[in-house]
Amino acid sequence: MSKEIEMPKPGQVVLVTQGRDAGTFALVIRVEDERFVWIADGNKRRFDKPKKKNIRHIRPMPYFSAEVIRSLEETGRVPNSKLRFAIQKFISYYEGEGQEENAESTRKGEDSSG
C-alpha cells in the first residue's frame, strides 16, 4: 500500500501542496533524511530560516537551478536574491511551456475545423 515518493534533491524546485504555503514554489536547500527536506523561497522563507517539510507535502518539479546548486556546493549558502531569481526563472519557463502547449492545441483545433 505504500507508494514510492520521489526524493527531491538540493537545488530542485518543488510545489508546496500542504500547509499555509500550499500552492507556492520553493527550492530544496537541504535533505534531512528520507522523510524531510528544508525549503526556502527567498521571500517569506529565507535561507537563514528555511521550512522543514515532509516530502509527502511537496511535489518535486522537473527543474533544477544550476546557480543554486553551484552556490550550495561552493559556499554552503545561497543568497535570497538568487533563490527568488531561480523561482522566477522556473515560473517563466513553466508558464512558457504551458503557453506553447495551448497554442499548439489551438492550432490543431483550427486545422481540424477548417
C-alpha positions as a LaTeX table, in Angstrom:
\begin{tabular}{lrrr}
\hline
Residue & $x$ (\AA) & $y$ (\AA) & $z$ (\AA) \\
\hline
Met1 & 0.00 & 0.00 & 0.00 \\
Ser2 & 2.97 & 2.32 & 0.47 \\
Lys3 & 3.60 & 4.43 & $-2.59$ \\
Glu4 & 7.20 & 5.24 & $-3.54$ \\
Ile5 & 7.70 & 9.00 & $-3.23$ \\
Glu6 & 10.38 & 10.69 & $-5.32$ \\
Met7 & 13.07 & 12.18 & $-3.10$ \\
Pro8 & 13.80 & 15.80 & $-4.05$ \\
Lys9 & 17.41 & 16.94 & $-4.30$ \\
Pro10 & 19.09 & 20.22 & $-3.27$ \\
Gly11 & 18.53 & 22.89 & $-5.91$ \\
Gln12 & 15.29 & 21.33 & $-7.14$ \\
Val13 & 12.12 & 23.40 & $-7.42$ \\
Val14 & 9.14 & 21.97 & $-5.54$ \\
Leu15 & 5.47 & 22.87 & $-5.34$ \\
Val16 & 4.16 & 23.03 & $-1.77$ \\
Thr17 & 0.90 & 21.04 & $-1.63$ \\
Gln18 & 0.01 & 21.19 & 2.08 \\
Gly19 & 0.06 & 23.85 & 4.79 \\
Arg20 & $-0.24$ & 27.61 & 4.75 \\
Asp21 & 2.26 & 27.87 & 1.89 \\
Ala22 & 0.25 & 25.48 & $-0.33$ \\
Gly23 & 0.34 & 26.45 & $-3.98$ \\
Thr24 & 3.70 & 28.21 & $-3.80$ \\
Phe25 & 7.04 & 27.21 & $-5.27$ \\
Ala26 & 10.25 & 26.85 & $-3.27$ \\
Leu27 & 13.71 & 25.37 & $-3.64$ \\
Val28 & 15.13 & 22.45 & $-1.70$ \\
Ile29 & 18.05 & 23.71 & 0.37 \\
Arg30 & 18.92 & 20.54 & 2.26 \\
Val31 & 17.73 & 16.95 & 2.57 \\
Glu32 & 17.47 & 15.96 & 6.23 \\
Asp33 & 16.61 & 12.28 & 5.87 \\
Glu34 & 14.36 & 10.05 & 3.77 \\
Arg35 & 11.27 & 11.87 & 5.05 \\
Phe36 & 12.10 & 15.57 & 5.45 \\
Val37 & 13.68 & 18.37 & 3.41 \\
Trp38 & 14.36 & 22.04 & 4.15 \\
Ile39 & 12.90 & 24.53 & 1.65 \\
Ala40 & 13.24 & 28.28 & 1.10 \\
Asp41 & 11.87 & 30.76 & $-1.43$ \\
Gly42 & 13.92 & 33.89 & $-0.67$ \\
Asn43 & 10.81 & 35.89 & 0.30 \\
Lys44 & 8.73 & 34.54 & 3.16 \\
Arg45 & 11.06 & 31.62 & 3.76 \\
Arg46 & 14.58 & 32.99 & 3.66 \\
Phe47 & 17.73 & 30.90 & 3.51 \\
Asp48 & 18.52 & 31.63 & 7.18 \\
Lys49 & 15.10 & 30.36 & 8.31 \\
Pro50 & 14.07 & 27.57 & 5.91 \\
Lys51 & 10.92 & 25.50 & 6.41 \\
Lys52 & 11.21 & 21.84 & 7.34 \\
Lys53 & 8.78 & 19.99 & 5.10 \\
Asn54 & 7.58 & 16.39 & 4.90 \\
Ile55 & 8.23 & 15.09 & 1.38 \\
Arg56 & 4.60 & 13.93 & 1.23 \\
His57 & 3.57 & 17.60 & 1.39 \\
Ile58 & 5.55 & 18.77 & $-1.64$ \\
Arg59 & 5.62 & 17.85 & $-5.32$ \\
Pro60 & 9.08 & 17.88 & $-6.94$ \\
Met61 & 9.13 & 19.68 & $-10.28$ \\
Pro62 & 11.41 & 18.55 & $-13.13$ \\
Tyr63 & 13.59 & 21.66 & $-12.81$ \\
Phe64 & 16.93 & 22.18 & $-11.07$ \\
Ser65 & 18.63 & 25.54 & $-10.58$ \\
Ala66 & 22.30 & 25.26 & $-11.56$ \\
Glu67 & 23.04 & 28.58 & $-9.84$ \\
Val68 & 21.61 & 27.40 & $-6.52$ \\
Ile69 & 23.38 & 24.03 & $-6.73$ \\
Arg70 & 26.71 & 25.74 & $-7.53$ \\
Ser71 & 26.29 & 28.21 & $-4.66$ \\
Leu72 & 25.45 & 25.42 & $-2.20$ \\
Glu73 & 28.49 & 23.41 & $-3.29$ \\
Glu74 & 30.91 & 26.35 & $-3.22$ \\
Thr75 & 29.84 & 28.24 & $-0.10$ \\
Gly76 & 27.14 & 26.18 & 1.58 \\
Arg77 & 24.84 & 29.21 & 1.33 \\
Val78 & 22.51 & 30.77 & $-1.23$ \\
Pro79 & 21.63 & 34.48 & $-1.32$ \\
Asn80 & 17.89 & 35.09 & $-1.05$ \\
Ser81 & 18.03 & 37.10 & $-4.26$ \\
Lys82 & 19.37 & 34.02 & $-6.06$ \\
Leu83 & 16.51 & 31.92 & $-4.66$ \\
Arg84 & 13.94 & 34.46 & $-5.86$ \\
Phe85 & 15.61 & 34.66 & $-9.27$ \\
Ala86 & 15.67 & 30.86 & $-9.65$ \\
Ile87 & 11.96 & 30.58 & $-8.79$ \\
Gln88 & 11.06 & 33.41 & $-11.20$ \\
Lys89 & 13.12 & 31.73 & $-13.92$ \\
Phe90 & 11.29 & 28.45 & $-13.29$ \\
Ile91 & 7.86 & 30.13 & $-13.34$ \\
Ser92 & 8.58 & 31.86 & $-16.65$ \\
Tyr93 & 9.86 & 28.54 & $-18.07$ \\
Tyr94 & 6.82 & 26.69 & $-16.70$ \\
Glu95 & 4.31 & 29.26 & $-18.00$ \\
Gly96 & 6.06 & 29.47 & $-21.36$ \\
Glu97 & 5.79 & 25.72 & $-21.76$ \\
Gly98 & 2.07 & 25.85 & $-20.96$ \\
Gln99 & 1.52 & 28.68 & $-23.47$ \\
Glu100 & 3.28 & 26.69 & $-26.20$ \\
Glu101 & 1.06 & 23.69 & $-25.48$ \\
Asn102 & $-2.08$ & 25.86 & $-25.53$ \\
Ala103 & $-1.05$ & 27.49 & $-28.80$ \\
Glu104 & $-0.31$ & 24.08 & $-30.29$ \\
Ser105 & $-3.69$ & 22.67 & $-29.24$ \\
Thr106 & $-5.40$ & 25.80 & $-30.62$ \\
Arg107 & $-3.66$ & 25.34 & $-33.97$ \\
Lys108 & $-4.68$ & 21.68 & $-34.03$ \\
Gly109 & $-8.27$ & 22.72 & $-33.33$ \\
Glu110 & $-8.19$ & 25.23 & $-36.21$ \\
Asp111 & $-6.74$ & 22.65 & $-38.61$ \\
Ser112 & $-9.41$ & 20.06 & $-37.83$ \\
Ser113 & $-12.31$ & 22.54 & $-38.04$ \\
Gly114 & $-11.10$ & 24.23 & $-41.24$ \\
\hline
\end{tabular}
